[in-house]
XYZ file of C-alpha atoms in Angstrom:
561
model
C 116.485 49.631 229.290
C 114.111 50.502 226.499
C 115.820 50.569 223.131
C 114.055 53.728 222.339
C 115.525 55.474 225.442
C 118.921 54.228 224.506
C 118.582 55.408 220.952
C 117.460 58.896 222.242
C 120.422 59.080 224.729
C 122.761 58.052 221.899
C 121.446 60.783 219.640
C 121.683 63.307 222.504
C 125.305 62.226 223.074
C 126.086 62.423 219.370
C 124.541 65.951 219.175
C 126.487 66.926 222.302
C 129.740 65.667 220.850
C 129.055 67.401 217.519
C 128.318 70.583 219.377
C 131.456 70.409 221.514
C 133.536 69.467 218.463
C 131.925 72.231 216.423
C 132.578 74.770 219.182
C 136.179 73.703 219.425
C 136.536 73.941 215.741
C 134.840 77.325 215.713
C 137.108 78.631 218.583
C 140.099 77.411 216.625
C 138.935 78.983 213.397
C 138.333 82.188 215.318
C 141.802 82.130 216.788
C 143.302 81.439 213.341
C 141.151 84.273 211.897
C 142.263 86.599 214.614
C 145.848 85.601 214.079
C 145.507 86.120 210.389
C 143.822 89.511 211.031
C 146.621 90.509 213.359
C 149.101 89.396 210.667
C 147.343 91.390 208.057
C 147.470 94.452 210.360
C 151.299 93.849 210.780
C 151.657 93.477 207.036
C 149.697 96.672 206.302
C 151.596 98.707 208.888
C 154.980 97.355 207.600
C 154.031 98.317 204.008
C 152.891 101.827 205.210
C 156.254 102.322 206.999
C 158.316 101.101 204.167
C 156.821 103.721 201.782
C 158.017 106.825 203.600
C 161.404 105.158 204.161
C 161.701 104.808 200.421
C 160.868 108.381 199.908
C 163.520 109.418 202.479
C 166.060 107.164 200.880
C 165.349 108.718 197.409
C 165.504 112.155 198.985
C 168.916 111.453 200.451
C 170.189 110.296 197.009
C 168.975 113.632 195.629
C 170.771 115.514 198.276
C 173.988 113.741 197.475
C 173.818 115.241 194.018
C 172.730 118.731 195.158
C 175.129 118.972 198.194
C 177.835 116.277 197.978
C 179.941 117.697 200.695
C 177.851 115.992 203.502
C 178.784 112.547 202.434
C 179.287 110.982 205.893
C 175.855 112.292 207.094
C 174.111 110.773 203.980
C 175.898 107.470 204.635
C 174.725 107.597 208.249
C 171.145 108.229 207.145
C 171.138 105.534 204.530
C 172.733 102.990 206.773
C 169.994 103.514 209.397
C 167.308 103.433 206.667
C 168.611 100.019 205.618
C 168.461 98.803 209.228
C 164.878 100.047 209.580
C 163.987 98.247 206.264
C 165.601 95.027 207.506
C 163.687 95.136 210.679
C 160.386 95.881 208.956
C 161.010 93.162 206.480
C 161.646 90.698 209.405
C 158.250 91.726 210.882
C 156.679 91.220 207.367
C 158.323 87.835 206.938
C 157.052 86.801 210.377
C 153.652 87.871 209.513
C 153.646 85.902 206.351
C 154.959 82.905 208.127
C 152.068 82.991 210.657
C 149.701 83.080 207.685
C 151.544 80.398 205.754
C 152.209 82.794 202.960
C 155.987 82.560 202.824
C 157.142 81.624 199.339
C 160.404 79.953 198.340
C 162.184 80.920 195.114
C 165.479 79.177 194.502
C 167.937 80.045 191.799
C 171.190 78.500 190.686
C 174.768 79.815 191.434
C 177.842 79.644 193.583
C 176.294 78.886 197.000
C 179.668 78.966 198.898
C 180.680 82.357 197.437
C 177.339 83.842 198.259
C 177.414 82.611 201.799
C 180.962 83.942 202.249
C 180.219 87.341 200.824
C 176.932 87.580 203.059
C 178.790 86.631 206.208
C 181.692 89.104 205.391
C 179.246 92.011 205.439
C 179.022 91.539 209.195
C 182.744 91.822 209.873
C 182.334 95.506 210.847
C 179.828 94.447 213.542
C 182.385 91.925 214.901
C 185.202 94.562 214.727
C 182.999 96.942 216.654
C 182.805 94.488 219.520
C 186.504 93.498 219.150
C 185.533 89.928 218.432
C 187.746 87.499 216.452
C 185.606 86.465 213.241
C 186.417 83.672 210.959
C 184.608 82.354 207.848
C 185.521 78.968 206.341
C 183.816 77.362 203.292
C 184.702 73.870 202.156
C 184.964 73.916 199.227
C 185.400 77.589 198.551
C 183.209 77.354 195.504
C 180.238 75.070 194.692
C 177.183 75.407 192.468
C 173.640 74.805 193.986
C 170.045 75.978 194.254
C 169.186 78.475 197.077
C 166.738 81.251 197.871
C 169.278 84.048 198.642
C 166.639 86.318 200.189
C 165.847 83.696 202.850
C 169.522 82.447 203.292
C 170.612 86.034 203.752
C 168.114 86.570 206.617
C 169.176 83.170 208.212
C 172.896 84.075 208.176
C 172.336 87.638 209.230
C 170.196 86.652 212.169
C 172.463 83.912 213.394
C 175.665 85.916 213.180
C 174.237 89.140 214.632
C 172.822 87.049 217.458
C 176.295 85.595 218.105
C 177.764 88.981 218.197
C 175.019 90.303 220.512
C 175.526 87.635 223.109
C 179.386 87.517 222.912
C 181.193 90.192 224.869
C 184.694 88.876 224.204
C 186.173 86.005 222.355
C 185.212 84.789 218.846
C 182.513 84.017 216.368
C 182.923 81.582 213.487
C 180.914 80.461 210.499
C 181.761 77.202 208.885
C 180.058 75.680 205.784
C 180.722 72.305 204.261
C 178.958 69.788 202.034
C 177.689 66.250 202.215
C 179.675 63.560 200.306
C 177.046 63.655 197.446
C 177.290 67.450 197.265
C 173.516 67.658 197.554
C 173.401 69.281 201.030
C 175.206 72.056 202.789
C 175.915 72.248 206.544
C 176.137 75.661 208.209
C 177.730 75.938 211.624
C 177.633 79.221 213.549
C 179.556 79.109 216.744
C 180.413 81.756 219.481
C 182.196 81.795 222.787
C 179.544 83.904 224.424
C 177.512 83.471 227.571
C 175.607 80.439 226.428
C 171.907 79.583 227.015
C 170.525 78.231 230.243
C 169.121 74.624 229.890
C 165.705 75.635 231.111
C 165.447 78.257 228.244
C 166.574 75.994 225.447
C 163.037 74.618 224.929
C 161.644 78.016 224.223
C 164.620 79.118 222.079
C 162.692 79.247 218.763
C 159.457 80.503 220.277
C 158.199 83.786 218.899
C 158.582 86.826 221.046
C 160.959 84.972 223.332
C 163.367 87.742 224.132
C 166.365 85.706 225.486
C 169.014 87.334 227.675
C 169.555 90.614 225.859
C 169.081 92.754 228.901
C 171.942 91.226 230.593
C 174.067 92.144 227.583
C 172.778 95.718 227.555
C 171.315 95.297 224.121
C 167.952 95.029 222.498
C 165.831 92.335 221.041
C 162.433 91.832 219.278
C 161.976 88.139 220.018
C 161.434 87.472 216.218
C 164.947 86.604 214.988
C 165.383 82.932 215.959
C 161.673 82.063 215.366
C 161.858 83.495 211.861
C 165.147 81.830 211.263
C 163.705 78.472 212.093
C 160.661 79.094 209.880
C 162.947 80.132 206.880
C 165.199 77.011 207.378
C 162.194 74.760 207.349
C 160.713 76.591 204.383
C 164.029 75.787 202.631
C 163.458 72.138 203.402
C 166.232 72.184 206.015
C 166.651 71.631 209.744
C 168.228 73.640 212.537
C 169.517 72.549 215.951
C 171.310 74.251 218.751
C 173.827 73.179 221.337
C 174.861 75.494 224.197
C 176.736 75.584 227.491
C 176.516 78.381 229.916
C 179.787 80.340 230.088
C 181.201 78.572 227.103
C 179.153 79.496 224.085
C 176.504 78.366 221.612
C 176.587 76.498 218.286
C 173.819 76.502 215.680
C 173.926 73.881 213.023
C 171.838 73.995 209.904
C 171.307 71.286 207.192
C 170.013 72.652 203.888
C 169.453 70.805 200.619
C 170.851 72.583 197.476
C 169.849 70.322 194.551
C 167.129 71.223 192.092
C 165.022 68.149 192.640
C 164.680 69.115 196.343
C 162.187 71.774 195.454
C 158.783 71.982 193.743
C 158.604 73.275 190.171
C 156.785 76.442 191.263
C 159.691 77.155 193.727
C 162.358 77.110 190.922
C 163.585 80.193 188.946
C 165.530 79.031 186.049
C 165.654 82.490 184.361
C 167.948 84.113 186.815
C 171.294 83.193 188.509
C 172.383 83.906 192.056
C 173.633 87.475 192.358
C 176.779 87.847 194.433
C 175.810 91.429 195.357
C 174.564 91.134 198.907
C 173.416 93.854 201.312
C 176.279 96.088 202.716
C 174.347 98.076 205.262
C 176.729 97.139 208.081
C 179.976 97.586 206.082
C 179.852 101.483 206.306
C 180.199 101.677 210.009
C 183.944 101.823 210.215
C 184.160 104.448 207.476
C 181.404 106.687 208.863
C 182.432 106.522 212.557
C 186.031 107.694 213.313
C 187.821 106.334 216.247
C 186.747 107.982 219.548
C 190.273 108.163 220.784
C 191.072 110.318 217.700
C 188.156 112.697 218.410
C 189.133 113.035 222.104
C 192.823 113.621 221.314
C 191.811 116.379 218.857
C 189.831 118.060 221.480
C 192.298 117.755 224.316
C 195.048 119.081 222.046
C 192.900 122.029 221.032
C 194.125 125.370 222.502
C 190.485 126.513 222.466
C 189.982 124.496 225.654
C 191.084 127.490 227.629
C 188.043 129.520 226.470
C 184.593 129.641 227.814
C 183.062 127.010 225.646
C 181.588 124.157 227.671
C 183.074 120.718 227.655
C 180.603 117.961 227.239
C 181.189 114.162 227.457
C 178.777 112.025 225.404
C 178.534 108.426 226.497
C 176.747 106.210 223.912
C 177.617 102.641 222.704
C 175.668 103.182 219.414
C 178.301 104.624 217.156
C 176.010 106.312 214.679
C 174.039 108.091 217.396
C 177.206 108.924 219.191
C 178.731 110.538 216.092
C 175.432 112.259 215.241
C 175.360 113.912 218.631
C 178.981 114.772 218.381
C 178.420 116.389 214.940
C 175.478 118.450 216.124
C 176.881 119.707 219.470
C 180.485 120.357 218.285
C 179.644 123.694 216.836
C 178.669 125.050 220.224
C 180.623 122.930 222.679
C 183.849 121.072 223.111
C 182.623 117.511 222.812
C 184.392 114.361 224.002
C 183.051 110.887 223.613
C 183.044 107.447 225.169
C 181.291 104.114 224.338
C 180.485 102.979 227.851
C 180.601 103.995 231.553
C 184.068 102.617 232.262
C 185.617 104.720 229.388
C 183.662 107.660 230.577
C 184.994 107.398 234.116
C 188.568 107.465 232.763
C 187.878 110.676 230.878
C 186.155 112.276 233.905
C 189.166 111.567 236.187
C 191.648 113.088 233.787
C 189.758 115.806 231.938
C 187.865 118.939 233.217
C 184.214 118.580 232.146
C 181.105 120.676 232.414
C 178.340 118.230 231.675
C 177.696 114.497 230.836
C 175.121 113.193 228.351
C 174.879 109.333 228.752
C 172.839 106.503 227.433
C 171.588 104.166 230.158
C 171.759 100.771 228.498
C 175.488 100.034 227.768
C 177.910 97.289 228.079
C 180.777 97.296 230.820
C 179.003 100.031 232.895
C 175.452 101.342 232.495
C 174.504 105.068 232.663
C 172.820 104.448 235.933
C 175.987 102.912 237.323
C 178.107 105.844 236.034
C 175.590 108.436 237.460
C 175.607 106.647 240.916
C 179.431 106.501 241.058
C 179.913 110.122 240.102
C 177.155 111.532 242.459
C 178.679 109.505 245.364
C 182.110 111.054 244.745
C 182.404 114.571 246.309
C 184.903 115.530 243.641
C 182.312 114.974 240.826
C 178.931 115.137 242.546
C 178.240 118.580 241.124
C 178.728 117.336 237.502
C 175.401 117.648 235.667
C 174.216 114.451 233.992
C 171.586 113.991 231.395
C 170.557 110.315 230.858
C 169.102 108.955 227.574
C 167.137 105.714 227.314
C 164.984 103.731 224.916
C 163.059 102.353 227.996
C 159.718 104.114 228.533
C 159.008 102.486 231.930
C 158.383 105.168 234.632
C 160.316 103.090 237.216
C 163.554 103.628 235.436
C 163.107 107.411 235.152
C 162.352 107.500 238.932
C 165.534 105.595 239.621
C 167.522 107.780 237.429
C 166.362 110.958 239.045
C 166.674 109.276 242.455
C 170.350 108.669 242.050
C 170.974 112.215 240.967
C 170.484 112.576 237.180
C 169.719 116.196 236.328
C 167.583 115.365 233.226
C 166.119 112.210 231.616
C 165.285 111.986 227.860
C 163.508 109.017 226.218
C 164.532 107.899 222.735
C 163.741 108.804 220.021
C 164.370 112.549 221.033
C 165.081 115.595 219.135
C 168.615 116.854 219.233
C 167.159 120.387 219.639
C 165.478 119.121 222.923
C 168.806 117.882 224.128
C 170.513 121.165 223.354
C 167.726 122.985 225.189
C 168.138 120.958 228.286
C 171.983 121.421 228.125
C 171.433 125.266 227.857
C 168.802 125.269 230.563
C 171.174 123.473 233.106
C 173.986 125.947 232.272
C 171.787 128.978 232.542
C 170.203 127.772 235.897
C 173.542 127.204 237.430
C 174.565 130.710 236.398
C 171.588 132.209 238.103
C 172.208 130.060 241.216
C 175.786 131.518 241.331
C 174.512 135.038 241.259
C 171.989 134.420 243.951
C 174.390 132.391 246.100
C 177.269 134.909 245.712
C 174.937 137.742 246.657
C 173.788 135.944 249.811
C 177.215 135.203 250.903
C 178.378 138.791 250.362
C 175.397 140.165 252.251
C 175.832 137.730 255.108
C 179.550 138.514 255.319
C 178.841 142.275 255.378
C 176.281 141.773 258.205
C 178.618 139.512 260.211
C 175.927 136.963 260.665
C 176.580 133.339 261.595
C 175.197 131.219 258.685
C 174.966 127.494 257.940
C 176.237 126.831 254.426
C 175.647 123.703 252.242
C 178.768 121.953 250.948
C 178.251 123.726 247.679
C 178.054 127.114 249.404
C 181.146 126.293 251.597
C 183.193 125.417 248.469
C 182.121 128.700 246.797
C 182.927 130.797 249.775
C 186.348 129.193 250.050
C 186.964 129.801 246.429
C 186.007 133.520 246.741
C 188.203 133.950 249.820
C 191.222 132.405 247.968
C 190.898 134.806 245.012
C 190.244 137.861 247.299
C 193.425 137.055 249.236
C 195.443 137.162 246.068
C 193.534 139.824 244.390
C 196.553 142.118 243.651
C 198.743 139.180 242.393
C 198.694 139.213 238.734
C 200.526 135.794 238.647
C 197.763 134.084 240.643
C 196.569 131.420 238.094
C 194.375 128.344 238.117
C 197.389 126.099 239.339
C 198.008 128.270 242.278
C 194.223 128.427 242.884
C 193.807 124.633 242.864
C 196.706 124.343 245.281
C 195.098 126.737 247.749
C 191.779 124.920 247.406
C 193.450 121.584 248.144
C 192.149 120.161 244.875
C 193.461 119.033 241.498
C 193.026 121.470 238.542
C 190.483 119.205 236.926
C 188.444 118.838 240.240
C 188.497 122.567 240.687
C 187.361 123.055 237.154
C 184.553 120.570 237.485
C 183.185 121.960 240.755
C 183.432 125.568 239.741
C 181.839 125.015 236.350
C 179.109 122.925 237.929
C 178.344 125.459 240.618
C 178.942 128.732 238.855
C 178.792 127.964 235.022
C 182.365 129.423 234.700
C 185.739 127.895 234.146
C 188.696 128.690 236.514
C 190.029 131.696 234.640
C 186.601 133.164 234.106
C 185.827 132.775 237.854
C 189.027 134.616 238.809
C 188.312 137.349 236.301
C 184.678 137.694 237.493
C 185.903 138.071 241.110
C 188.405 140.704 240.067
C 185.866 142.681 238.009
C 183.273 142.764 240.889
C 185.955 143.895 243.357
C 187.108 146.586 240.921
C 183.546 147.936 240.709
C 183.262 147.783 244.554
C 186.560 149.771 244.840
C 185.405 152.287 242.213
C 182.119 152.934 244.048
C 183.958 153.426 247.250
C 186.571 155.809 245.797
C 185.407 157.342 242.345
C 188.419 159.635 242.217
C 190.897 156.675 241.916
C 192.894 156.478 238.744
C 192.008 153.638 236.389
C 195.695 152.461 236.393
C 195.742 152.175 240.128
C 192.328 150.362 240.057
C 193.717 147.935 237.602
C 196.857 147.128 239.699
C 194.750 146.613 242.818
C 192.754 143.880 241.244
C 195.719 142.059 239.611
C 195.895 143.518 236.154
C 199.380 144.683 234.810
C 197.930 146.349 231.710
C 195.347 149.172 232.382
C 194.103 149.029 228.765
C 193.424 145.264 229.036
C 191.684 145.927 232.405
C 189.514 148.572 230.730
C 188.589 146.083 227.916
C 187.569 143.461 230.504
C 185.618 145.935 232.602
C 183.592 147.158 229.602
C 182.907 143.553 228.488
C 181.832 142.777 231.989
C 179.655 145.835 232.810
C 179.060 147.457 229.435
C 180.861 150.606 230.251
C 184.401 151.886 230.413
C 185.840 152.180 234.002
C 186.678 155.788 233.553
C 183.086 156.581 232.371
C 181.693 154.534 235.234
C 183.567 156.496 237.869
C 182.605 159.778 236.167
C 178.939 158.814 236.670
C 179.561 158.192 240.358
C 181.032 161.647 240.754
C 178.020 163.436 239.220
């Protein structure tokens, strides 16, 4: 072959290779550029969100001075501001890591004491899940060089992850040193569900969301990926061993000597501060025990009045207490942290309405709703479901199994109160229409086909009418005649009519008194009172006026004119 042709082909081949190589380099550079641009977007958004959070935090501090009697509410706000800040900082750190902008700044101090204090801040989180939590540092005190900001995030992510995926058992943190005291080893172990072998390869992959849905919790997919980046930035290594059903162990190796780091990474002007974030430590002081709240409500004599009894089911203690605090001024509010606890309360306590989160441990809100709606004793109990999931399929499933309302987080508590009031008012209207139809059909002697709800109401009306003149006919006797427990009778009547048992009996007596008065306007008020079960004519007159807005004597006088 002609040398000239070979040379031309070679040049063409080289040009082609250069073109292909250049195109690949360009594509990679564009991907990097886009990644950096996205990182910059995240960074800008994070900074924009941190600014109003700072303003809110400062405003809360000002309110503490102006109105110090709302201390628990301020603690609750500040604690959630701190959590928001931590999450935003984690996003910011991830963005910096992608752009290779993370900076290490190490200072000297008591490394062991710092790690111990940092881990101790997560004890309330462990207590909340009833986990045994142990911290062991060997030796208890030792000087070294660390970046406290990075180490704090590492420890927090590992321990909070351990708590998240451990439903029972224990979580432990062990720290020890090498023989030369130039390296520390951190071991975080839990007895949780473990990690499947096929998912271990992607464990430190960014946006890998793990098994959090199985544990009815939430995840961002950033924690472990950022933890690995921070460990590597600190010149260390991280490894993981896990066995399904037995637990997981993370082991870190981090150098702590000054000569392990570059000169521009060393801060010799400042020492390690032992003051570490305390944002989780306030949980136990802010949130009282739910059993104490429920005991106070159940022991309260006001339970016999017309205020509605609402059960809030929510595993987030701060949101639970906030809803309790807002609603308790208008309703009797009981609380539970999961579906199983809620069922126990439902079975032993008369209730009017349930507000429940969907994603909870032990038993979800959907499972709770399904079980109650399948039980004829509680199927009429209204249920409002709350969720952070915006997927339409979940809403359709919630409504399909019988939920009365569905609210997506974040929601305004005013919207929740409005839905509660609407459910109550709608049921009152339904009662009036239903009772009117039953009365009309009974008067016309027509054969009618009643729904189970209508049959229950008709039986209840008949029971009260049969004992109309009996002043001793109370809710216990009423429940016995209905063949139901007092709590079941209460639940059904309240769900159908919007009234408790005593109010229902009184309502029937008042309506019958009006009917008798219209039939015989010349009847004495005292005789009318005795015929509808009132021993005291004065009390009867008070109830009549409250019910109809007019004294019985005046009402009968208008009938005679």
